[in-house]
Amino acid sequence: MSTIRGARERARIEVTAAIKDEARKQLAAEGAAKLSLRAVARELGMVSSALYRYFPSRDDLLTALIVDAYDAVGAAAATALAAAPDPDDHPARWIAICSAVRAWALAHPHEYALIYGSPVPGYTAPQDTVGPASRVGLALISVARDAHRSGGIALPPLAEELRPEAHRLTAAIAPDLPPAVVVALVAAWSQLFGLISFELFGQFNRVVEERAVFFGQAAARLAHEVGLRHR
């Protein structure tokens, strides 16, 4: 009985992977808004009713693709952080994470667009996406946390009128960090994806030519604004 169950589970994993792969092809060709379960089933030689046993709706399939994409870019960030040679060089660790996120985005533009591009009409992301979506941010926070613990961080300026919001963000995101650092982290996180989106979606065309060098300089500047310093 266990052998049969194991074979069925392997078959289900393989079919699920095939459905996702075909859906990603549709994302590349048509965009997320036109993703169709019927079209995916047709390309795989399945009847729609069979595909619905794996993904009951288009939104369920979109959610699976979104979670996979967030996990993939999060894994790239985590791998870059783990591979950084000097644990005390906090700016370098920050830049390594940022560069890994950019490299993943350039290698997977349609998946990047799915999670950081325009919202898909009629789709609302469920709670299942929140944890995976946090992975890059958590990697960046971990660098700031290590720097704070080791004395390798300088407090950024914080406007008086922003202090209530800063304390709210700190309580929600990183209670062990100073509010000024948390505000700078949120700003840097948004600017990181702004830089990548400008490059990926063509806003840098005929503007920035040496994009890797430009990005490295910008990422270093973001590290400085967060307060990261060499020890």
mmCIF file of N, CA and C in Angstrom, residues 8 66 84 86 99 105 110-111 122 165 173 186 192 218 226:
data_model
loop_
_atom_site.group_PDB
_atom_site.id
_atom_site.type_symbol
_atom_site.label_atom_id
_atom_site.label_comp_id
_atom_site.label_asym_id
_atom_site.label_seq_id
_atom_site.Cartn_x
_atom_site.Cartn_y
_atom_site.Cartn_z
ATOM 1 N N ARG A 8 1.901 7.394 -6.295
ATOM 2 C CA ARG A 8 0.894 8.414 -6.567
ATOM 3 C C ARG A 8 1.396 9.801 -6.185
ATOM 4 N N ILE A 66 3.430 32.643 -7.411
ATOM 5 C CA ILE A 66 3.937 33.781 -6.637
ATOM 6 C C ILE A 66 4.785 33.302 -5.468
ATOM 7 N N ALA A 84 28.977 35.398 1.838
ATOM 8 C CA ALA A 84 29.811 36.594 2.034
ATOM 9 C C ALA A 84 31.027 36.223 2.880
ATOM 10 N N ASP A 86 33.371 37.925 4.655
ATOM 11 C CA ASP A 86 33.736 38.608 5.889
ATOM 12 C C ASP A 86 32.476 38.973 6.657
ATOM 13 N N SER A 99 22.853 42.503 -5.003
ATOM 14 C CA SER A 99 23.324 42.034 -6.311
ATOM 15 C C SER A 99 22.714 40.685 -6.666
ATOM 16 N N ALA A 105 16.478 38.595 -10.744
ATOM 17 C CA ALA A 105 15.457 39.301 -11.520
ATOM 18 C C ALA A 105 15.798 39.315 -13.002
ATOM 19 N N HIS A 110 10.020 37.449 -16.020
ATOM 20 C CA HIS A 110 8.567 37.300 -15.967
ATOM 21 C C HIS A 110 8.096 36.931 -14.565
ATOM 22 N N GLU A 111 8.896 36.158 -13.861
ATOM 23 C CA GLU A 111 8.544 35.854 -12.475
ATOM 24 C C GLU A 111 8.735 37.085 -11.594
ATOM 25 N N GLY A 122 -8.235 41.446 -10.603
ATOM 26 C CA GLY A 122 -9.119 40.447 -10.025
ATOM 27 C C GLY A 122 -8.468 39.489 -9.054
ATOM 28 N N GLU A 165 5.381 56.998 13.447
ATOM 29 C CA GLU A 165 5.368 55.944 12.423
ATOM 30 C C GLU A 165 6.597 55.059 12.541
ATOM 31 N N ILE A 173 8.261 45.228 12.660
ATOM 32 C CA ILE A 173 9.266 44.634 11.778
ATOM 33 C C ILE A 173 10.493 44.123 12.530
ATOM 34 N N VAL A 186 13.291 50.271 5.531
ATOM 35 C CA VAL A 186 12.090 50.220 4.694
ATOM 36 C C VAL A 186 12.294 51.058 3.431
ATOM 37 N N LEU A 192 15.627 49.556 -3.497
ATOM 38 C CA LEU A 192 16.280 48.417 -4.158
ATOM 39 C C LEU A 192 15.409 47.894 -5.289
ATOM 40 N N ALA A 218 24.784 52.286 -6.376
ATOM 41 C CA ALA A 218 23.518 52.622 -5.729
ATOM 42 C C ALA A 218 23.283 51.741 -4.502
ATOM 43 N N VAL A 226 21.352 53.323 5.390
ATOM 44 C CA VAL A 226 20.850 52.512 6.502
ATOM 45 C C VAL A 226 21.735 52.671 7.749
#
